[in-house]
Coordinates of N, CA and C in Angstrom, one line a residue:
M1 N 0.9 -1.3 0.0 CA -0.1 0.0 -0.1 C 0.9 1.2 0.0
R2 N 0.3 2.4 -0.9 CA 1.1 3.4 -0.9 C 0.8 4.2 0.4
E3 N 2.1 4.7 0.8 CA 1.8 5.4 2.2 C 1.2 6.9 2.0
R4 N 0.3 7.1 2.9 CA -0.4 8.4 2.7 C 0.6 9.5 3.3
R5 N 0.6 10.7 2.5 CA 1.3 11.6 2.9 C 0.7 12.3 4.1
R6 N 1.5 12.7 5.1 CA 0.8 13.3 6.3 C 1.0 14.8 6.1
S7 N 0.1 15.6 6.5 CA 0.3 16.8 6.3 C 1.1 17.4 7.6
P8 N 1.9 18.4 7.3 CA 2.8 19.0 8.4 C 2.1 19.2 9.8
D9 N 2.5 18.8 10.9 CA 2.0 18.9 12.1 C 2.3 20.2 12.5
R10 N 1.3 21.2 12.6 CA 1.6 22.6 13.2 C 1.2 22.8 14.5
T11 N 1.1 21.5 15.3 CA 0.9 21.8 16.6 C 2.3 22.1 17.4
G12 N 2.0 23.0 18.1 CA 3.3 23.5 18.9 C 4.1 24.7 18.2
E13 N 3.7 25.1 16.9 CA 4.5 26.2 16.4 C 4.0 27.4 17.1
A14 N 5.0 28.2 17.1 CA 5.0 29.4 17.7 C 3.9 30.4 17.0
E15 N 3.1 31.1 17.6 CA 2.1 31.9 17.0 C 2.7 33.2 16.5
A16 N 2.4 33.6 15.3 CA 3.1 34.8 14.6 C 2.9 35.9 15.3
A17 N 3.8 36.6 15.3 CA 3.8 38.0 15.9 C 2.9 39.0 15.2
P18 N 2.0 39.8 15.9 CA 1.2 40.7 15.1 C 2.2 41.7 14.2
V19 N 1.7 42.1 13.0 CA 2.5 42.9 12.1 C 2.4 44.4 12.6
S20 N 3.3 45.2 12.8 CA 3.2 46.4 13.2 C 2.6 47.4 11.9
A21 N 2.3 48.6 12.3 CA 1.7 49.4 11.3 C 2.8 49.9 10.4
D22 N 4.1 50.0 10.7 CA 5.2 50.2 9.9 C 5.5 48.9 8.9
E23 N 5.4 47.9 9.4 CA 5.5 46.6 8.4 C 4.5 46.5 7.5
E24 N 3.3 47.1 7.8 CA 2.3 46.9 6.8 C 2.4 47.9 5.8
T25 N 3.1 49.1 5.9 CA 3.4 50.1 4.9 C 3.9 49.3 3.7
P26 N 3.5 49.6 2.5 CA 4.1 49.1 1.4 C 5.2 49.8 0.8
P27 N 6.1 49.3 -0.1 CA 7.2 50.1 -0.4 C 6.6 51.2 -1.1
G28 N 7.4 52.4 -1.1 CA 7.2 53.6 -1.6 C 6.6 54.4 -0.6
G29 N 6.4 54.1 0.7 CA 5.9 55.0 1.8 C 4.5 55.3 1.9
Q30 N 3.6 54.5 1.1 CA 2.2 54.7 1.3 C 1.5 54.0 2.3
A31 N 1.1 54.6 3.2 CA 0.5 54.0 4.5 C -0.9 53.6 4.0
P32 N -1.5 52.5 5.0 CA -2.8 52.1 4.8 C -3.8 53.1 4.6
P33 N -4.9 52.9 4.1 CA -6.0 53.9 4.0 C -6.4 54.4 5.5
G34 N -6.5 55.8 5.5 CA -6.8 56.4 6.6 C -5.7 56.4 7.6
E35 N -4.3 56.0 7.2 CA -3.2 56.2 8.2 C -2.1 56.8 7.5
E36 N -2.3 57.7 6.6 CA -1.3 58.4 5.7 C -0.5 59.2 6.6
P37 N 0.8 59.0 6.6 CA 1.6 59.7 7.6 C 1.9 61.2 7.1
P38 N 2.0 62.3 8.0 CA 2.2 63.6 7.5 C 3.4 63.8 6.7
P39 N 3.3 64.6 5.8 CA 4.7 64.9 4.9 C 5.7 65.3 5.7
S40 N 6.9 65.1 5.2 CA 8.1 65.7 6.0 C 9.2 66.4 5.0
G41 N 9.9 67.1 5.6 CA 11.2 67.7 4.9 C 10.6 68.5 3.7
E42 N 11.3 68.3 2.5 CA 10.9 69.1 1.4 C 9.4 69.2 1.1
K43 N 8.9 67.9 1.2 CA 7.4 67.4 0.9 C 6.6 68.6 1.7
L44 N 6.9 68.6 3.2 CA 6.0 69.3 3.8 C 6.2 70.9 3.6
E45 N 7.5 71.3 3.3 CA 7.6 72.7 2.9 C 6.7 73.2 1.7
N46 N 6.9 72.2 0.7 CA 6.3 72.5 -0.6 C 4.5 72.6 -0.3
K47 N 4.2 71.8 0.6 CA 2.7 71.8 0.8 C 2.2 72.9 1.5
A48 N 3.1 73.5 2.4 CA 3.0 74.8 3.2 C 3.0 75.9 2.2
R49 N 4.0 75.9 1.4 CA 4.0 77.0 0.2 C 2.7 77.0 -0.6
N50 N 2.4 75.9 -1.0 CA 1.3 75.9 -1.9 C 0.0 76.4 -1.2
L51 N -0.1 76.1 0.0 CA -1.2 76.5 1.0 C -1.1 78.0 1.0
V52 N 0.0 78.7 1.3 CA 0.2 80.1 1.4 C -0.2 80.7 0.1
L53 N 0.2 80.3 -1.1 CA 0.0 80.8 -2.4 C -1.5 80.9 -2.8
R54 N -2.2 79.7 -2.2 CA -3.6 79.8 -2.5 C -4.3 80.9 -1.5
M55 N -3.8 81.0 -0.4 CA -4.6 82.2 0.5 C -4.1 83.5 0.0
L56 N -3.0 83.7 -0.6 CA -2.7 84.9 -1.2 C -3.3 85.2 -2.5
T57 N -3.7 84.1 -3.4 CA -4.6 84.4 -4.5 C -5.9 84.7 -4.1
H58 N -6.5 84.2 -2.9 CA -7.8 84.4 -2.6 C -8.0 86.1 -2.1
S59 N -6.9 86.5 -1.3 CA -6.9 87.8 -0.9 C -5.5 88.3 -0.2
P60 N -5.2 89.5 -0.2 CA -4.0 89.8 0.3 C -4.0 89.6 1.7
R61 N -2.8 89.3 2.3 CA -2.6 88.9 3.7 C -1.3 89.3 4.1
T62 N -1.1 89.7 5.5 CA 0.1 90.1 6.2 C 0.8 88.9 6.5
R63 N 2.1 88.9 6.6 CA 3.0 87.9 7.1 C 2.5 87.3 8.3
A64 N 2.2 88.2 9.4 CA 1.6 87.6 10.6 C 0.3 86.8 10.4
Q65 N -0.6 87.2 9.6 CA -1.7 86.4 9.3 C -1.4 85.0 8.7
L66 N -0.5 85.0 7.6 CA -0.1 83.7 7.1 C 0.6 82.8 8.2
E67 N 1.5 83.6 8.9 CA 2.1 82.7 10.0 C 1.1 82.1 11.0
R68 N 0.2 82.9 11.3 CA -0.9 82.3 12.4 C -1.5 81.1 11.5
S69 N -2.0 81.1 10.4 CA -2.7 80.2 9.6 C -1.8 78.8 9.5
L70 N -0.6 79.0 9.3 CA 0.4 77.9 9.2 C 0.4 77.2 10.6
H71 N 0.4 77.9 11.7 CA 0.7 77.2 13.0 C -0.6 76.6 13.4
R72 N -1.6 77.4 13.0 CA -2.8 76.5 13.2 C -3.0 75.1 12.7
R73 N -2.5 75.0 11.5 CA -2.4 73.8 10.9 C -1.0 72.8 11.4
E74 N -0.4 73.3 12.5 CA 0.6 72.6 13.2 C 1.8 72.3 12.3
Y75 N 2.2 73.4 11.3 CA 3.4 73.2 10.6 C 4.6 73.7 11.6
P76 N 5.8 72.9 11.4 CA 6.8 73.3 12.3 C 7.4 74.7 12.0
D77 N 7.9 75.3 13.1 CA 8.4 76.7 12.9 C 9.5 76.8 11.9
E78 N 10.3 75.9 11.7 CA 11.4 76.0 10.8 C 10.7 76.0 9.3
V79 N 9.6 75.1 9.2 CA 9.0 75.2 7.9 C 8.3 76.5 7.6
V80 N 7.6 77.0 8.5 CA 6.9 78.3 8.5 C 7.9 79.5 8.1
D81 N 9.1 79.5 8.7 CA 10.0 80.4 8.4 C 10.6 80.4 7.1
A82 N 10.9 79.2 6.6 CA 11.5 79.1 5.4 C 10.6 79.5 4.3
V83 N 9.3 79.1 4.4 CA 8.3 79.3 3.4 C 8.1 80.6 3.4
L84 N 7.8 81.6 4.4 CA 7.6 82.8 4.4 C 8.8 83.7 4.2
N85 N 10.0 83.3 4.6 CA 11.1 84.1 4.1 C 11.3 83.9 2.6
G86 N 11.1 82.8 2.0 CA 11.1 82.6 0.5 C 10.3 83.8 -0.1
L87 N 9.0 83.6 0.1 CA 7.9 84.4 -0.5 C 8.3 85.9 -0.3
D88 N 8.7 86.3 0.9 CA 9.1 87.6 1.2 C 10.3 88.1 0.4
E89 N 11.2 87.4 0.0 CA 12.2 87.7 -0.9 C 11.8 88.0 -2.2
V90 N 10.9 87.4 -2.6 CA 10.3 87.6 -4.0 C 9.2 88.5 -4.1
G91 N 8.9 89.2 -3.1 CA 8.0 90.1 -3.0 C 6.5 89.8 -3.0
L92 N 6.3 88.5 -2.6 CA 4.9 87.9 -2.6 C 4.1 88.4 -1.3
I93 N 5.0 88.6 -0.4 CA 4.6 89.0 1.1 C 5.2 90.4 1.1
D94 N 4.4 91.4 1.3 CA 4.8 92.9 1.4 C 3.9 93.6 2.4
D95 N 4.1 93.7 3.7 CA 3.3 94.3 4.6 C 3.1 95.7 4.5
A96 N 4.1 96.4 4.0 CA 4.0 97.9 3.5 C 2.9 98.1 2.6
A97 N 3.0 97.3 1.6 CA 2.0 97.4 0.4 C 0.7 97.1 0.9
F98 N 0.5 96.0 1.6 CA -0.8 95.6 2.3 C -1.3 96.9 3.1
A99 N -0.5 97.5 4.0 CA -1.1 98.6 4.9 C -1.5 99.6 4.1
R100 N -0.7 100.1 3.1 CA -1.1 101.2 2.1 C -2.4 100.9 1.5
G101 N -2.6 99.7 1.0 CA -3.8 99.3 0.3 C -5.0 99.3 1.3
W102 N -4.7 98.7 2.4 CA -5.8 98.7 3.3 C -6.3 100.1 3.9
V103 N -5.5 100.8 3.9 CA -5.8 102.3 4.5 C -6.5 103.1 3.3
N104 N -6.0 103.1 2.1 CA -6.7 103.6 1.0 C -8.2 103.0 0.9
S105 N -8.4 101.8 1.0 CA -9.7 101.2 0.8 C -10.6 101.5 1.8
R106 N -10.1 101.2 3.2 CA -11.0 101.3 4.3 C -11.3 102.7 4.6
Q107 N -10.5 103.7 4.3 CA -10.8 105.2 4.6 C -11.7 105.7 3.5
Y108 N -11.5 105.2 2.3 CA -12.5 105.6 1.2 C -14.0 105.0 1.3
S109 N -13.9 103.6 1.6 CA -15.2 103.0 1.4 C -16.0 102.9 2.9
R110 N -15.3 103.0 4.0 CA -15.8 102.9 5.3 C -15.8 104.2 6.0
H111 N -14.9 105.0 5.5 CA -15.0 106.5 6.1 C -14.2 106.2 7.7
L112 N -13.4 105.3 7.7 CA -12.7 105.0 9.0 C -11.7 106.2 9.3
S113 N -11.6 106.5 10.6 CA -10.7 107.4 11.3 C -9.2 106.8 11.1
R114 N -8.3 107.9 11.5 CA -6.9 107.2 11.5 C -6.8 106.4 12.7
R115 N -7.4 106.7 13.7 CA -7.6 105.9 15.0 C -8.0 104.4 14.6
A116 N -8.9 104.3 14.0 CA -9.6 103.1 13.6 C -8.7 102.3 12.7
L117 N -8.1 102.8 11.8 CA -7.3 102.2 10.6 C -6.0 101.8 11.4
T118 N -5.6 102.4 12.5 CA -4.4 102.2 13.1 C -4.5 100.8 13.9
Q119 N -5.7 100.7 14.6 CA -6.2 99.4 15.3 C -6.3 98.4 14.4
E120 N -7.0 98.5 13.2 CA -7.2 97.3 12.3 C -5.8 96.9 11.9
L121 N -4.8 97.8 11.5 CA -3.5 97.3 10.9 C -2.8 96.6 12.0
R122 N -2.9 97.1 13.3 CA -2.2 96.5 14.3 C -2.8 94.8 14.6
T123 N -4.1 94.7 14.6 CA -4.6 93.4 14.9 C -4.1 92.4 13.8
R124 N -3.7 92.9 12.6 CA -3.3 92.1 11.6 C -1.7 92.0 11.5
G125 N -1.2 92.3 12.6 CA 0.4 92.0 12.8 C 1.3 93.1 12.0
I126 N 0.8 94.2 11.6 CA 1.8 94.9 11.0 C 2.6 95.7 12.0
E127 N 4.0 95.9 11.7 CA 4.7 96.6 12.7 C 4.4 98.0 12.8
E128 N 4.7 98.5 13.9 CA 4.2 99.8 14.3 C 4.7 100.7 13.4
E129 N 6.0 100.9 13.0 CA 6.6 101.8 11.9 C 5.7 101.9 10.7
T130 N 5.5 100.7 10.2 CA 4.6 100.6 9.0 C 3.3 101.0 9.0
V131 N 2.7 100.9 10.1 CA 1.4 101.3 10.4 C 1.4 102.7 10.5
R132 N 2.3 103.5 11.1 CA 2.5 104.9 11.2 C 2.6 105.6 9.8
E133 N 3.4 104.9 9.1 CA 3.6 105.5 7.7 C 2.4 105.4 6.7
A134 N 1.7 104.2 6.9 CA 0.5 104.1 6.2 C -0.6 104.9 6.4
V135 N -0.7 105.2 7.7 CA -2.0 105.9 8.1 C -1.6 107.6 8.1
A136 N -0.3 107.8 8.1 CA 0.1 109.2 7.9 C -0.4 109.6 6.3
E137 N -0.7 108.9 5.5 CA -1.1 109.3 4.3 C -2.4 109.9 4.3
V138 N -3.3 109.7 5.4 CA -4.5 110.2 5.5 C -4.4 111.5 6.2
S139 N -4.7 112.8 5.4 CA -4.4 114.0 5.9 C -5.5 114.5 7.0
D140 N -5.4 115.6 7.5 CA -6.5 116.1 8.3 C -7.6 116.3 7.5
E141 N -7.4 116.8 6.4 CA -8.6 117.2 5.5 C -9.4 116.0 5.1
D142 N -8.6 114.9 4.9 CA -9.3 113.7 4.4 C -10.1 113.0 5.6
E143 N -9.5 113.2 6.9 CA -10.3 112.7 8.0 C -11.7 113.5 8.3
Q144 N -11.5 114.9 8.1 CA -12.8 115.7 8.3 C -13.6 115.5 7.3
D145 N -13.3 115.3 6.1 CA -14.3 115.0 5.0 C -14.8 113.7 5.3
A146 N -14.2 112.7 5.7 CA -14.9 111.4 5.9 C -15.9 111.4 7.1
A147 N -15.4 112.1 8.2 CA -16.4 112.3 9.3 C -17.5 113.1 8.7
R148 N -17.3 114.2 8.1 CA -18.6 115.0 7.6 C -19.6 113.9 6.8
A149 N -19.0 113.3 5.9 CA -19.9 112.4 5.2 C -20.8 111.4 5.8
L150 N -20.0 110.9 7.0 CA -20.8 109.9 8.1 C -21.8 110.7 8.7
A151 N -21.6 112.0 9.3 CA -22.5 112.6 10.1 C -23.7 113.1 9.3
R152 N -23.3 113.5 8.0 CA -24.5 113.9 6.9 C -25.3 112.8 6.5
K153 N -24.8 111.7 6.4 CA -25.7 110.5 6.1 C -26.5 110.2 7.2
S154 N -25.8 110.2 8.4 CA -26.8 109.8 9.7 C -27.8 110.7 9.9
L155 N -27.5 112.1 9.8 CA -28.5 113.2 10.0 C -29.6 113.0 8.9
R156 N -29.3 112.7 7.7 CA -30.2 112.7 6.6 C -31.2 111.6 7.0
G157 N -30.7 110.5 7.5 CA -31.6 109.3 7.7 C -32.5 109.5 9.0
S158 N -32.3 110.4 9.7 CA -33.2 110.6 11.0 C -33.8 112.0 11.0
R159 N -34.3 112.5 9.8 CA -35.0 113.8 9.8 C -36.1 113.8 10.5
N160 N -36.8 112.7 10.6 CA -38.3 112.7 11.3 C -38.1 112.4 12.8
K161 N -36.7 112.4 13.3 CA -36.7 112.2 14.9 C -36.3 113.5 15.5
D162 N -36.3 113.5 16.7 CA -36.2 114.7 17.6 C -34.6 115.1 17.3
K163 N -34.4 116.3 17.7 CA -33.1 116.7 17.3 C -32.0 116.1 18.3
E164 N -32.5 115.9 19.5 CA -31.6 115.2 20.4 C -31.2 113.8 20.1
V165 N -32.3 113.1 19.6 CA -32.0 111.7 19.2 C -31.1 111.9 17.9
R166 N -31.3 112.6 16.9 CA -30.4 112.8 15.8 C -29.0 113.0 16.1
I167 N -28.8 114.0 17.1 CA -27.5 114.2 17.7 C -26.8 113.0 18.2
R168 N -27.6 112.2 19.1 CA -26.8 111.1 19.7 C -26.7 109.9 18.8
R169 N -27.4 109.9 17.7 CA -27.2 109.0 16.8 C -25.9 109.3 15.8
A170 N -25.9 110.4 15.4 CA -24.7 111.0 14.4 C -23.5 111.0 15.4
L171 N -23.3 111.1 16.6 CA -22.2 111.1 17.4 C -21.9 109.6 17.6
G172 N -22.9 108.8 17.8 CA -22.5 107.4 18.0 C -22.0 106.8 16.8
V173 N -22.5 107.2 15.6 CA -21.8 106.7 14.4 C -20.3 107.0 14.2
L174 N -20.0 108.2 14.6 CA -18.8 108.8 14.4 C -17.7 108.3 15.4
G175 N -18.3 108.0 16.7 CA -17.5 107.3 17.6 C -17.3 105.9 17.4
R176 N -18.2 105.2 16.6 CA -17.8 103.8 16.3 C -16.7 103.7 15.3
K177 N -16.7 104.7 14.6 CA -15.5 104.9 13.4 C -14.3 105.3 14.0
G178 N -14.2 105.7 15.3 CA -13.0 106.1 15.8 C -12.6 107.5 15.9
Y179 N -13.6 108.4 15.5 CA -13.2 109.8 15.7 C -13.4 110.3 16.9
P180 N -12.4 111.2 17.2 CA -12.4 111.8 18.6 C -13.4 112.7 18.9
G181 N -13.9 112.9 20.2 CA -15.1 113.7 20.4 C -15.1 115.1 20.1
G182 N -14.0 115.7 20.1 CA -14.0 117.3 19.6 C -14.4 117.3 18.2
L183 N -13.8 116.5 17.2 CA -14.2 116.6 15.9 C -15.4 116.3 15.6
S184 N -16.0 115.0 16.3 CA -17.5 114.6 16.1 C -18.3 115.7 16.4
Y185 N -18.2 116.3 17.7 CA -19.2 117.4 18.1 C -19.2 118.6 17.0
R186 N -18.1 119.1 16.6 CA -17.9 120.1 15.8 C -18.6 119.8 14.5
I187 N -18.4 118.7 13.9 CA -19.0 118.2 12.6 C -20.4 118.2 12.7
V188 N -21.0 117.5 13.6 CA -22.4 117.3 13.8 C -23.0 118.8 14.0
R189 N -22.5 119.7 14.8 CA -22.9 121.0 15.0 C -23.0 121.6 13.8
E190 N -22.0 121.7 13.0 CA -21.9 122.5 11.6 C -22.9 121.8 10.6
E191 N -23.1 120.7 10.7 CA -24.3 119.9 9.7 C -25.6 120.4 10.1
L192 N -25.8 120.5 11.4 CA -27.2 120.8 11.8 C -27.5 122.4 11.5
E193 N -26.4 123.0 11.6 CA -26.5 124.5 11.3 C -26.9 124.7 9.9
Q194 N -26.3 123.9 9.0 CA -26.6 123.9 7.6 C -28.0 123.5 7.3
E195 N -28.6 122.8 8.2 CA -30.1 122.6 8.1 C -31.1 123.7 8.5
G196 N -30.2 124.8 9.2 CA -31.0 125.9 10.0 C -31.3 125.5 11.3
L197 N -30.8 124.5 12.0 CA -31.0 124.2 13.4 C -30.0 124.5 14.3
E198 N -30.3 125.0 15.5 CA -29.4 125.3 16.4 C -28.9 124.2 17.0
A199 N -27.6 124.1 17.4 CA -27.1 123.0 18.0 C -26.0 123.3 18.9
D200 N -26.5 123.8 20.1 CA -25.4 124.2 21.2 C -24.9 122.9 21.8
L201 N -23.9 122.3 21.1 CA -23.2 121.2 21.6 C -21.9 121.6 22.3
P202 N -21.6 121.1 23.4 CA -20.3 121.5 24.3 C -19.1 120.7 23.5
D203 N -18.0 121.3 23.5 CA -16.8 120.6 22.9 C -16.2 119.8 23.9
P204 N -16.2 118.5 23.9 CA -15.6 117.6 25.1 C -14.3 117.8 25.4
E205 N -13.5 118.3 24.4 CA -12.1 118.5 24.6 C -11.6 119.9 25.3
L206 N -12.7 120.7 25.5 CA -12.4 121.9 26.2 C -12.4 121.7 27.6

């Protein structure tokens, strides 16, 4: 009789050790689905640079804003510095140009005071000297014209109200835009006088 082959006896063989996540990663560095490792080195820097370029394409940003965005995404400091320094060198990040553009736009469209413009630029991380240079382009005449436009609009929209209510509203509008009390009172008084109304408003700076 032909002797029947016996299957290997696996009894007593050592149980295979579990495969680690690293050992499961196939050649080429691709991790299993859902476990892709974060990029590193040059790849990480390229990813951060592409992100910054997309943000700048969408709207102008200061260096501080870009830095905060990258840090929120947990990019290492050395990657953030390398990317932003490189873009700064080629002129894609320019805080001075940003500040000038911001002042021109906001002063014209929103009639903001120099005080309000200064605060907005500071909150966007612009250095103090750059802020002063940009805001200095707004002259006293520019500021008074902007305040007058705001006061006139407020008073025109409240003609059916009592004079005291109109005064409070106009002063409130100017105050929220950052105009000092003395200028606000003078502008409102002059605008009411143009309507033929007496407006005995005290000057808060006296």
